[in-house]
Structure formats: structure tokens, C-alpha cells
XYZ file of N, CA, C and O in Angstrom:
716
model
N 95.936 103.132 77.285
C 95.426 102.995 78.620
C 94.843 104.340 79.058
O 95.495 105.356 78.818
N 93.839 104.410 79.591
C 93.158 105.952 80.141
C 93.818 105.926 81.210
O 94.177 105.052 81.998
N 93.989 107.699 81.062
C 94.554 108.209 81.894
C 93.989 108.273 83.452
O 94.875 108.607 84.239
N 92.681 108.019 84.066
C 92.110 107.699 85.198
C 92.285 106.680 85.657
O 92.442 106.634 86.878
N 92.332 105.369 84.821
C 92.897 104.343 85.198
C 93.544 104.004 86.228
O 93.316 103.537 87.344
N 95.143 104.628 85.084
C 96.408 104.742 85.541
C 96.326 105.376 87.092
O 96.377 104.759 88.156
N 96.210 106.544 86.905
C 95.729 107.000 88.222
C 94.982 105.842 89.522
O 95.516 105.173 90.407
N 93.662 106.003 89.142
C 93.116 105.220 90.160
C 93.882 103.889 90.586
O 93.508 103.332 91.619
N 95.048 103.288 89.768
C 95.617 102.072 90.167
C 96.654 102.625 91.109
O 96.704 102.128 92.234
N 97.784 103.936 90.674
C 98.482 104.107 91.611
C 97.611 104.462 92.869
O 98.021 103.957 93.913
N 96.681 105.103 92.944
C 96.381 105.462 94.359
C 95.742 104.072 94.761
O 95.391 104.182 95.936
N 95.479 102.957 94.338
C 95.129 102.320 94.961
C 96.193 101.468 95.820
O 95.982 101.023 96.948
N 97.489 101.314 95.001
C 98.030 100.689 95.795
C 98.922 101.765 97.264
O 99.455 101.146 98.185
N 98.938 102.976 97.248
C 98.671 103.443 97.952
C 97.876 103.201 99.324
O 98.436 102.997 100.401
N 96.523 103.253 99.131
C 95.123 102.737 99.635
C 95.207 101.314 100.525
O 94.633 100.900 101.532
N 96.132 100.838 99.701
C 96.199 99.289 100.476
C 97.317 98.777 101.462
O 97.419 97.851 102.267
N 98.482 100.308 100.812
C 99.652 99.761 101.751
C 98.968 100.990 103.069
O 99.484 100.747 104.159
N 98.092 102.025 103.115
C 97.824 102.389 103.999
C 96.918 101.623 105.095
O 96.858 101.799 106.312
N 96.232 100.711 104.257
C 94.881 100.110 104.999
C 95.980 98.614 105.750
O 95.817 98.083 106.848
N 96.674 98.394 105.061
C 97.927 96.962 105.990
C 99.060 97.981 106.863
O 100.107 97.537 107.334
N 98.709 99.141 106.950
C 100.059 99.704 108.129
C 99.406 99.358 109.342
O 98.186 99.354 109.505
N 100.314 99.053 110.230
C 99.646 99.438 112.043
C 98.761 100.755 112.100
O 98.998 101.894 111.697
N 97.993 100.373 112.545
C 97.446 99.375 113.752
C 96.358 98.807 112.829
O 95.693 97.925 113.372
N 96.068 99.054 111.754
C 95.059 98.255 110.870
C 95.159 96.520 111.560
O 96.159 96.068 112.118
N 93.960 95.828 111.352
C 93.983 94.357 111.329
C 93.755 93.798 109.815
O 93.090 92.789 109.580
N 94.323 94.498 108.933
C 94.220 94.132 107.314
C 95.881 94.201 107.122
O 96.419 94.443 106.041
N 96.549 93.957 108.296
C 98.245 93.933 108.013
C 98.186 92.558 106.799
O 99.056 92.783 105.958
N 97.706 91.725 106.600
C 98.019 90.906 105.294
C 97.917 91.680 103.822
O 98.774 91.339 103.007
N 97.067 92.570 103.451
C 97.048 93.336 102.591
C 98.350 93.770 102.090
O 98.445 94.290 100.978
N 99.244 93.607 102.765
C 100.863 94.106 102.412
C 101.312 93.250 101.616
O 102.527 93.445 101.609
N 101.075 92.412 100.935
C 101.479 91.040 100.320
C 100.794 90.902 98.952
O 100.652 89.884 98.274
N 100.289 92.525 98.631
C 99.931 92.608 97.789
C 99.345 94.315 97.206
O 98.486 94.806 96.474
N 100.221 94.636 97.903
C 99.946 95.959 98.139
C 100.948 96.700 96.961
O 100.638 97.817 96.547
N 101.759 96.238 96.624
C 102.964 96.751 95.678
C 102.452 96.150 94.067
O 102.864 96.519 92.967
N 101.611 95.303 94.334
C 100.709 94.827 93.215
C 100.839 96.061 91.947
O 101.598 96.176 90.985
N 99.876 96.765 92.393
C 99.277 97.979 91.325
C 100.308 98.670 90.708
O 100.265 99.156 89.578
N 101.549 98.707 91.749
C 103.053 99.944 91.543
C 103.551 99.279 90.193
O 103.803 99.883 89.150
N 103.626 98.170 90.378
C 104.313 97.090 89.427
C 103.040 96.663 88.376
O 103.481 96.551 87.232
N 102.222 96.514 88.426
C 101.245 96.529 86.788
C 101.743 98.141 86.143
O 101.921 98.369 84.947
N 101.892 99.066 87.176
C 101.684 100.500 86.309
C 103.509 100.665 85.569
O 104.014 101.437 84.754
N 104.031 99.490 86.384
C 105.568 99.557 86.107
C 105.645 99.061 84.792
O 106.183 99.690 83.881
N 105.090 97.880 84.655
C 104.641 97.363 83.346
C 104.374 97.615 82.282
O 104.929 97.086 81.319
N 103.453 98.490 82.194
C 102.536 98.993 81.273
C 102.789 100.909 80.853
O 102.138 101.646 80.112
N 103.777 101.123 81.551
C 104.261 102.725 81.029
C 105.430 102.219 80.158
O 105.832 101.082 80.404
N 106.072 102.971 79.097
C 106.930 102.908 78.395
C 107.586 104.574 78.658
O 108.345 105.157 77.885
N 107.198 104.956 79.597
C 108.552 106.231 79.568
C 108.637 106.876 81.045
O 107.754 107.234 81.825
N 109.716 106.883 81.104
C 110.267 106.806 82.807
C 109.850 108.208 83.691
O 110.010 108.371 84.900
N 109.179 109.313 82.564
C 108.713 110.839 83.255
C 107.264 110.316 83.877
O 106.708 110.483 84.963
N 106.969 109.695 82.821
C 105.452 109.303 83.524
C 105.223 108.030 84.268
O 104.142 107.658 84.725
N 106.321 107.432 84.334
C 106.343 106.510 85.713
C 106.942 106.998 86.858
O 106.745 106.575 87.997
N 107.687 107.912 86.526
C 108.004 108.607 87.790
C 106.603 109.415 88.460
O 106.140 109.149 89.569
N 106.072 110.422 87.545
C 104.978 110.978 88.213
C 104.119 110.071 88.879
O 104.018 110.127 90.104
N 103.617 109.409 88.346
C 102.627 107.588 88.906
C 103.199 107.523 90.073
O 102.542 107.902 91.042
N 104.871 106.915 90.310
C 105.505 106.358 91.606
C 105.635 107.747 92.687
O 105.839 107.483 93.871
N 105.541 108.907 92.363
C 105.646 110.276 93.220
C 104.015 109.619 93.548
O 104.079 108.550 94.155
N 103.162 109.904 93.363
C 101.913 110.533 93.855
C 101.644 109.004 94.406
O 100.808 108.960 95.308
N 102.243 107.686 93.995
C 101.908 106.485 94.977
C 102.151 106.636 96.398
O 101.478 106.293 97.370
N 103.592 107.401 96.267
C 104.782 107.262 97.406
C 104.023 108.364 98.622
O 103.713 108.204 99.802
N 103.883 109.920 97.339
C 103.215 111.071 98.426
C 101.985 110.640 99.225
O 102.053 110.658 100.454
N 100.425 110.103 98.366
C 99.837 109.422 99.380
C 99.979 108.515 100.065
O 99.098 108.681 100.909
N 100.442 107.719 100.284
C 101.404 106.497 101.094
C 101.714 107.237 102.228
O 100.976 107.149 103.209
N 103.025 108.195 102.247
C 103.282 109.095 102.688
C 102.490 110.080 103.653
O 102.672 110.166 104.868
N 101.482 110.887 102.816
C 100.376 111.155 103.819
C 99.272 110.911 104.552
O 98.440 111.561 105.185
N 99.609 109.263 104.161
C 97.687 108.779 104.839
C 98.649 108.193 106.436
O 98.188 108.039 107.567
N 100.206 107.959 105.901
C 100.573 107.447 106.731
C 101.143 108.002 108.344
O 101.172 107.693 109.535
N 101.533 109.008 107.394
C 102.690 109.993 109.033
C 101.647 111.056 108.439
O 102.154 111.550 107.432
N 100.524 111.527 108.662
C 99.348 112.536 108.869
C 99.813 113.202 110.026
O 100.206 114.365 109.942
N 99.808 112.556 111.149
C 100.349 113.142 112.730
C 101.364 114.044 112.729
O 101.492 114.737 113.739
N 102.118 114.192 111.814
C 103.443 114.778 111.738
C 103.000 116.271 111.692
O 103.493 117.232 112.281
N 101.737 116.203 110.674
C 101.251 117.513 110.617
C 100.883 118.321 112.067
O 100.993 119.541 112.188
N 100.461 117.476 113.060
C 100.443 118.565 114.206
C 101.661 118.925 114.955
O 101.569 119.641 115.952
N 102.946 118.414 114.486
C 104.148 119.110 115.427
C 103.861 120.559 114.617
O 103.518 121.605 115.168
N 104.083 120.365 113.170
C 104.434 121.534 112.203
C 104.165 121.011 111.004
O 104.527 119.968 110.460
N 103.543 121.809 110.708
C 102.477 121.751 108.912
C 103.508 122.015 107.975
O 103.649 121.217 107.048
N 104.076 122.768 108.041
C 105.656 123.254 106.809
C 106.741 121.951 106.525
O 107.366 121.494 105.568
N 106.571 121.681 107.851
C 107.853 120.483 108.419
C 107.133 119.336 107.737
O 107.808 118.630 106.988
N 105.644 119.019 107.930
C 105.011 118.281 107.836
C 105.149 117.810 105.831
O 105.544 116.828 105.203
N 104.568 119.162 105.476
C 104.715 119.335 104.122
C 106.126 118.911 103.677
O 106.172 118.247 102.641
N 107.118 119.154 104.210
C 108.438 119.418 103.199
C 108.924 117.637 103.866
O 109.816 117.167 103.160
N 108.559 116.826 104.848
C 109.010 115.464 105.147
C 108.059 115.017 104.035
O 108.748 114.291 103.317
N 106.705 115.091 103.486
C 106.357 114.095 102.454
C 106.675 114.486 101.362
O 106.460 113.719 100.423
N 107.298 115.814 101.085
C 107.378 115.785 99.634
C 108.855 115.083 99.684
O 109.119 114.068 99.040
N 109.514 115.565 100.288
C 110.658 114.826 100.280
C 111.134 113.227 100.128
O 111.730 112.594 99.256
N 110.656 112.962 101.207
C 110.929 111.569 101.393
C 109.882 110.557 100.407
O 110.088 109.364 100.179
N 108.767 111.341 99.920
C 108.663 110.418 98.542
C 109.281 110.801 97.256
O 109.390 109.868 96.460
N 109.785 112.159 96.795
C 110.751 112.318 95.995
C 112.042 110.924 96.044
O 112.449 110.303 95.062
N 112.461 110.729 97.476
C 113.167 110.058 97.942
C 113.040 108.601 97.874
O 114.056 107.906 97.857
N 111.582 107.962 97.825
C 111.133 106.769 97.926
C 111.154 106.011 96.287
O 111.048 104.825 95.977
N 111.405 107.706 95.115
C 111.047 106.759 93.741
C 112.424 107.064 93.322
O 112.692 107.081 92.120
N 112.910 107.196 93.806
C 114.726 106.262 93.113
C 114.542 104.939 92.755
O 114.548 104.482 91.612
N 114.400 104.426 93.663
C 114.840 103.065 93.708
C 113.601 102.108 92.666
O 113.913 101.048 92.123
N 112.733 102.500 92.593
C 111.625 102.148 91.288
C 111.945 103.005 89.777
O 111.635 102.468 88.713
N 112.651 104.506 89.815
C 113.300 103.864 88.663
C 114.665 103.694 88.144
O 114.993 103.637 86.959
N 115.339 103.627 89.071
C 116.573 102.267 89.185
C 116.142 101.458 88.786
O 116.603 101.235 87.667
N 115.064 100.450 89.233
C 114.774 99.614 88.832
C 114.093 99.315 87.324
O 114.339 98.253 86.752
N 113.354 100.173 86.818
C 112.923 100.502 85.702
C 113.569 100.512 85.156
O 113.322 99.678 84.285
N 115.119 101.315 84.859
C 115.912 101.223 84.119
C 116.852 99.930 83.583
O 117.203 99.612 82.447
N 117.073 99.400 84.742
C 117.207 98.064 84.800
C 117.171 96.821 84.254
O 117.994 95.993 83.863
N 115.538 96.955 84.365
C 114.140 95.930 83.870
C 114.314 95.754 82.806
O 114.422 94.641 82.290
N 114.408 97.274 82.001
C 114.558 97.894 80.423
C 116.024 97.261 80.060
O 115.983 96.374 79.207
N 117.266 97.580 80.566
C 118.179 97.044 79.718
C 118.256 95.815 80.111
O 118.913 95.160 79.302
N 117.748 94.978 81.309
C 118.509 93.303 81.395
C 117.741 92.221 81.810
O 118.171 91.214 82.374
N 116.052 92.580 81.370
C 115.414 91.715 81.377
C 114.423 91.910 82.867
O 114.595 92.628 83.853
N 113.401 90.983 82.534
C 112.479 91.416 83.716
C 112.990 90.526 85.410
O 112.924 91.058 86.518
N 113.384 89.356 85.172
C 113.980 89.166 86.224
C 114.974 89.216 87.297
O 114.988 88.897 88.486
N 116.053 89.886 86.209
C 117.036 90.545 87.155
C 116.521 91.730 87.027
O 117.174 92.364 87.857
N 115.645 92.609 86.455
C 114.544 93.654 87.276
C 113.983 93.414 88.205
O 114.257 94.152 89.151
N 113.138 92.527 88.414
C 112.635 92.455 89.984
C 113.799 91.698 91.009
O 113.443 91.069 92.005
N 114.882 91.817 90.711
C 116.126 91.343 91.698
C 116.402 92.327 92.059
O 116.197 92.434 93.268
N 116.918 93.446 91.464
C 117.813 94.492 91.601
C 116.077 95.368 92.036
O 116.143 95.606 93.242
N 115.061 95.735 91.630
C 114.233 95.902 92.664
C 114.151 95.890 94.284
O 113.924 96.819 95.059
N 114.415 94.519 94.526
C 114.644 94.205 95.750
C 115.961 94.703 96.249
O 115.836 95.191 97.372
N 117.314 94.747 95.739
C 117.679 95.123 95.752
C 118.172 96.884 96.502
O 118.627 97.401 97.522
N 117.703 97.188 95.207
C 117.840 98.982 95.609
C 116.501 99.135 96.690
O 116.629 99.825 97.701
N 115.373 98.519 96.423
C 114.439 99.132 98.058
C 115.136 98.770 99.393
O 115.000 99.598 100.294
N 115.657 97.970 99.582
C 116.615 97.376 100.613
C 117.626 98.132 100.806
O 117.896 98.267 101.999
N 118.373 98.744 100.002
C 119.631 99.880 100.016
C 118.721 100.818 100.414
O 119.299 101.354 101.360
N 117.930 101.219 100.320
C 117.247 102.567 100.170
C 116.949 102.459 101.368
O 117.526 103.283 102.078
N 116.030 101.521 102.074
C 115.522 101.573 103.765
C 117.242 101.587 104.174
O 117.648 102.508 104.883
N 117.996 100.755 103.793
C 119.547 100.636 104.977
C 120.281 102.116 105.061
O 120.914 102.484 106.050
N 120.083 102.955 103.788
C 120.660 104.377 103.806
C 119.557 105.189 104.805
O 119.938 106.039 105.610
N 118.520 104.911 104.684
C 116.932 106.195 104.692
C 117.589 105.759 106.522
O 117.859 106.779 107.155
N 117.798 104.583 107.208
C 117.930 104.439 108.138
C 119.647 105.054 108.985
O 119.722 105.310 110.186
N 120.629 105.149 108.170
C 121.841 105.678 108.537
C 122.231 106.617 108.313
O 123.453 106.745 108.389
N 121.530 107.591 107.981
C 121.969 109.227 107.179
C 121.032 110.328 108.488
O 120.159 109.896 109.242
N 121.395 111.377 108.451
C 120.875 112.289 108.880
C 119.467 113.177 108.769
O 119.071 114.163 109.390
N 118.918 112.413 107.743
C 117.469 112.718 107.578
C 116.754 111.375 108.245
O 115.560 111.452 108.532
N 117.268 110.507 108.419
C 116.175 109.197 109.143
C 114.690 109.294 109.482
O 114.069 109.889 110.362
N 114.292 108.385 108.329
C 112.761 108.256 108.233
C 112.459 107.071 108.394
O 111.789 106.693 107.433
N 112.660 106.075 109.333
C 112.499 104.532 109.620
C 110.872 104.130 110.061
O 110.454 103.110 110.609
N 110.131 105.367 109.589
C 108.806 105.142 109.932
C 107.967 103.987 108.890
O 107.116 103.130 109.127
N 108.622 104.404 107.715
C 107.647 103.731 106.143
C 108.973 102.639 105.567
O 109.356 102.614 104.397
N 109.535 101.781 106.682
C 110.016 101.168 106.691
C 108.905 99.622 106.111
O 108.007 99.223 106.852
N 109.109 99.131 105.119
C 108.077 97.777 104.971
C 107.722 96.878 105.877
O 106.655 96.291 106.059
N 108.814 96.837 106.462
C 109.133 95.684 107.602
C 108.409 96.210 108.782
O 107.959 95.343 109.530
N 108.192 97.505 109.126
C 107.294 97.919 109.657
C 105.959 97.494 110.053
O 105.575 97.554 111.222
N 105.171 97.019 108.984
C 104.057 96.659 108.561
C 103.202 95.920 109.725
O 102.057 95.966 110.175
N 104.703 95.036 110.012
C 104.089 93.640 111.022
C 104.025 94.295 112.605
O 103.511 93.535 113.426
N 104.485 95.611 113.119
C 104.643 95.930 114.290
C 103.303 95.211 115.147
O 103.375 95.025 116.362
N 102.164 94.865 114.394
C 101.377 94.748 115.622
C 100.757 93.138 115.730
O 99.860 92.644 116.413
N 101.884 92.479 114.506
C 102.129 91.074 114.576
C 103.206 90.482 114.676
O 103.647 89.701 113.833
N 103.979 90.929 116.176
C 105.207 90.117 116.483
C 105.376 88.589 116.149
O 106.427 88.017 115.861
N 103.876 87.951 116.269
C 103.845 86.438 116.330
C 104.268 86.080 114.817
O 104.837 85.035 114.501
N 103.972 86.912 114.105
C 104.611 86.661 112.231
C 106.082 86.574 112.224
O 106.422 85.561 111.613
N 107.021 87.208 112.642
C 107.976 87.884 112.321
C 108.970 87.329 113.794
O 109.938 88.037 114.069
N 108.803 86.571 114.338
C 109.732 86.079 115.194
C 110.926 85.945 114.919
O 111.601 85.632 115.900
N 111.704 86.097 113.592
C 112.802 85.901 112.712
C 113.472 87.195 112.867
O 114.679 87.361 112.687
N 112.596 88.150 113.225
C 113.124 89.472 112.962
C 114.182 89.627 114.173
O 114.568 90.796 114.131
N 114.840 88.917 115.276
C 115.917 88.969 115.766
C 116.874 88.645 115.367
O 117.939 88.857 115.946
N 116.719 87.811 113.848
C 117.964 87.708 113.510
C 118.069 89.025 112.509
O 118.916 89.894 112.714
N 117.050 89.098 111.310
C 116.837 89.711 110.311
C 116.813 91.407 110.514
O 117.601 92.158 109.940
N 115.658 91.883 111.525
C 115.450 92.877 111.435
C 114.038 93.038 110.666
O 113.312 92.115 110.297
N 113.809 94.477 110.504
C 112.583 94.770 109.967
C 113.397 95.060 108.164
O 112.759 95.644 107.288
N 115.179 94.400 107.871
C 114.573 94.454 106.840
C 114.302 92.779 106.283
O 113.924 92.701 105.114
N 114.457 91.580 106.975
C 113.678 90.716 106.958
C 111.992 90.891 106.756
O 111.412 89.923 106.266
N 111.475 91.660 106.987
C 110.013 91.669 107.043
C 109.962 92.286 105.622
O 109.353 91.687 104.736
N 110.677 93.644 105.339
C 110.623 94.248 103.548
C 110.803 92.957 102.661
O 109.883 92.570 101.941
N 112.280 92.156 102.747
C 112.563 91.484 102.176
C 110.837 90.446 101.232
O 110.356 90.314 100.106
N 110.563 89.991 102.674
C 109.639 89.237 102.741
C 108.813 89.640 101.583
O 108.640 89.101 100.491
N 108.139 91.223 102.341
C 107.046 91.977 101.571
C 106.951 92.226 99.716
O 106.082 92.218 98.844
N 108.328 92.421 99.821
C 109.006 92.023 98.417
C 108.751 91.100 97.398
O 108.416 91.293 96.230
N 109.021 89.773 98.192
C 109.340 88.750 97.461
C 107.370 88.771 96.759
O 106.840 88.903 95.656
N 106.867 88.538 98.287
C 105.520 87.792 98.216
C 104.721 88.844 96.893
O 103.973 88.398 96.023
N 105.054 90.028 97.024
C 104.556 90.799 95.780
C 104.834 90.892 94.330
O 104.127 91.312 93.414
N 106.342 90.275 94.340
C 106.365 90.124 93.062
C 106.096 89.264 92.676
O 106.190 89.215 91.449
N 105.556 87.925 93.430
C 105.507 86.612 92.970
C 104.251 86.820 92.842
O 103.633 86.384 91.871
N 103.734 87.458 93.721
C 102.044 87.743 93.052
C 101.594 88.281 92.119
O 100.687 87.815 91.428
N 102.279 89.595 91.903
C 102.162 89.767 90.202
C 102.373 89.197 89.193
O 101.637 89.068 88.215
N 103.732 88.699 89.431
C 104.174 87.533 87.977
C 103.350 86.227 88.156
O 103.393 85.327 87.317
N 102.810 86.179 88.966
C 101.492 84.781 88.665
C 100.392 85.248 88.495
O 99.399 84.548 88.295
N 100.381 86.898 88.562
C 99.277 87.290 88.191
C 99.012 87.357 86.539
O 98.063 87.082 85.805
N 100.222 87.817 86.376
C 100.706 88.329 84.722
C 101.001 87.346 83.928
O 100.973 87.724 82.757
N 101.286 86.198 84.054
C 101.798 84.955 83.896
C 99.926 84.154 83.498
O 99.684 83.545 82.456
N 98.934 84.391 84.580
C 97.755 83.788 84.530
C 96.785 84.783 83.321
O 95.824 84.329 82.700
N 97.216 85.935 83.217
C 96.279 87.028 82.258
C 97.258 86.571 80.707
O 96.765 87.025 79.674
N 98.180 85.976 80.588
C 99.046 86.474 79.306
C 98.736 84.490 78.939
O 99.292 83.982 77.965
N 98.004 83.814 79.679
C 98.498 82.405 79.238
C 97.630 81.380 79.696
O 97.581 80.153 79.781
N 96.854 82.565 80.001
C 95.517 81.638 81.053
C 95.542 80.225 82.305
O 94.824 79.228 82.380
N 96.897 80.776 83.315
C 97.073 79.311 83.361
C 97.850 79.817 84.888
O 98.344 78.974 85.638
């Protein structure tokens, strides 16, 4: 696989979960936005260079998203995205590891899984970053998400989750079998 590729796919899905955040009116784009993370999840066989891929998804993600942060303080600004996407690729390769020893579907379980642990900690610890929350996504479509009084915004991740992996594996499913 060329190495630009690879690249241009992680930043794209990047690109798309930035273009479906609020206040965008392309909030459906989220439903397929984790698309690219998961082909590149696919198609690497070694976890240094899927980590680098999932860092530079997470960092632009990260900076197209909380940009603003940069005018309280640029240092502060700097050290919340490197961080909190250092922070964001645990749980992808948790999952990777996973995938690798117990099969691809209780990989994309435990996927869901650990991103869900990961927003419920990122939200109860002392660094709290509930901004790049998934569930987020819908803030400027309450009328979607009416559920979210019971659920929460991580009802809305959950969601974001599901609908992406089912889109890939019918994506991957339609390229491997024509069908």
C-alpha cells in the first residue's frame, strides 16, 4: 500500500468527522466518518504504524476541532491536542490487539467497548475533555437524539459506532464478494 495513501485516508477521516461536528449541516457525515480509521485498521499489520496513522487522525480531529482553544493560550492549546489525542488512540489499539487475538467481531465489540470507557473516564477524571465527545456530534440536532434523556450523549457515540462499523463491514463484505 503507498505510503500517501495511507496517509491521505487517515486525514480524511479526520476531514469528515470535522466537516459532521457542530455547527456544520453535514452532521450525517458522522455515520461514516470512522470509515477510513477502520479500512487503515484493516490493512496495517503492525501496531507502531497504526498507532502513528490513529495519532495524526486523532491530532487533526483534534485541531480542526477545539482550534479556539488556541486563543485562551497557544502552549495550553498545544499540550490539550497533543495530549488528548495521545489519549484518544488507546482505545483503537486495545482494540487492535484484540481484533488480532479473538477475531474481527468481538474486535469491533470490544471497540465499542473501550471508546465508550474512554469518553465515561475522559468525562470523570481531572483532565475532562467532554468536548470530542461522539455523541456530541448531534448538538445542533436535538430532533435526532430525543433518546438522549435517557441515554446521554453516550447514546449518540454508541449509535455513531454501531452505524460505522456496519458500514464498513458491508463495505468490506461488498469489495471481498461482490455482493
Amino acid at each position: 500500500m503507498k505510503r500517501f495513501t495511507i496517509l491521505f485516508v487517515a486525514l480524511l477521516g479526520s476531514l469528515l468527522l470535522w466537516i459532521a461536528w457542530p455547527v456544520s449541516p453535514l452532521t450525517f457525515l458522522v455515520f461514516i466518518a470512522w470509515v477510513p480509521l477502520l479500512w487503515i485498521e484493516d490493512r496495517v499489520s503492525d501496531w507502531k504504524i497504526l498507532f502513528g496513522l490513529t495519532y495524526l487522525h486523532m491530532l487533526a480531529w483534534n485541531m480542526a476541532v477545539t482550534w479556539w482553544v488556541w486563543n485562551a493560550s497557544p502552549s495550553g492549546a498545544m499540550s490539550a491536542f497533543i495530549a488528548n489525542s495521545l489519549i484518544m488512540c488507546v482505545p483503537w489499539l486495545l482494540f487492535y490487539f484484540t481484533k488480532k487475538n479473538f477475531g474481527r467481531w468481538i474486535g469491533y465489540a470490544s471497540l465499542i467497548i473501550y471508546w465508550l470507557s474512554f469518553e465515561y473516564i475522559h468525562h470523570n477524571w481531572e483532565l475532562s475533555w467532554p468536548w470530542l465527545t461522539l455523541g456530541n456530534a448531534f448538538a445542533t440536532h436535538p430532533e435526532w437524539v430525543q433518546w438522549y434523556e435517557y441515554s446521554g450523549t453516550t447514546g449518540g457515540s454508541l449509535w455513531i459506532l454501531l452505524t460505522n462499523i456496519i458500514a464498513y463491514a458491508l463495505l468490506a463484505d461488498y469489495r471481498a464478494n461482490g455482493r
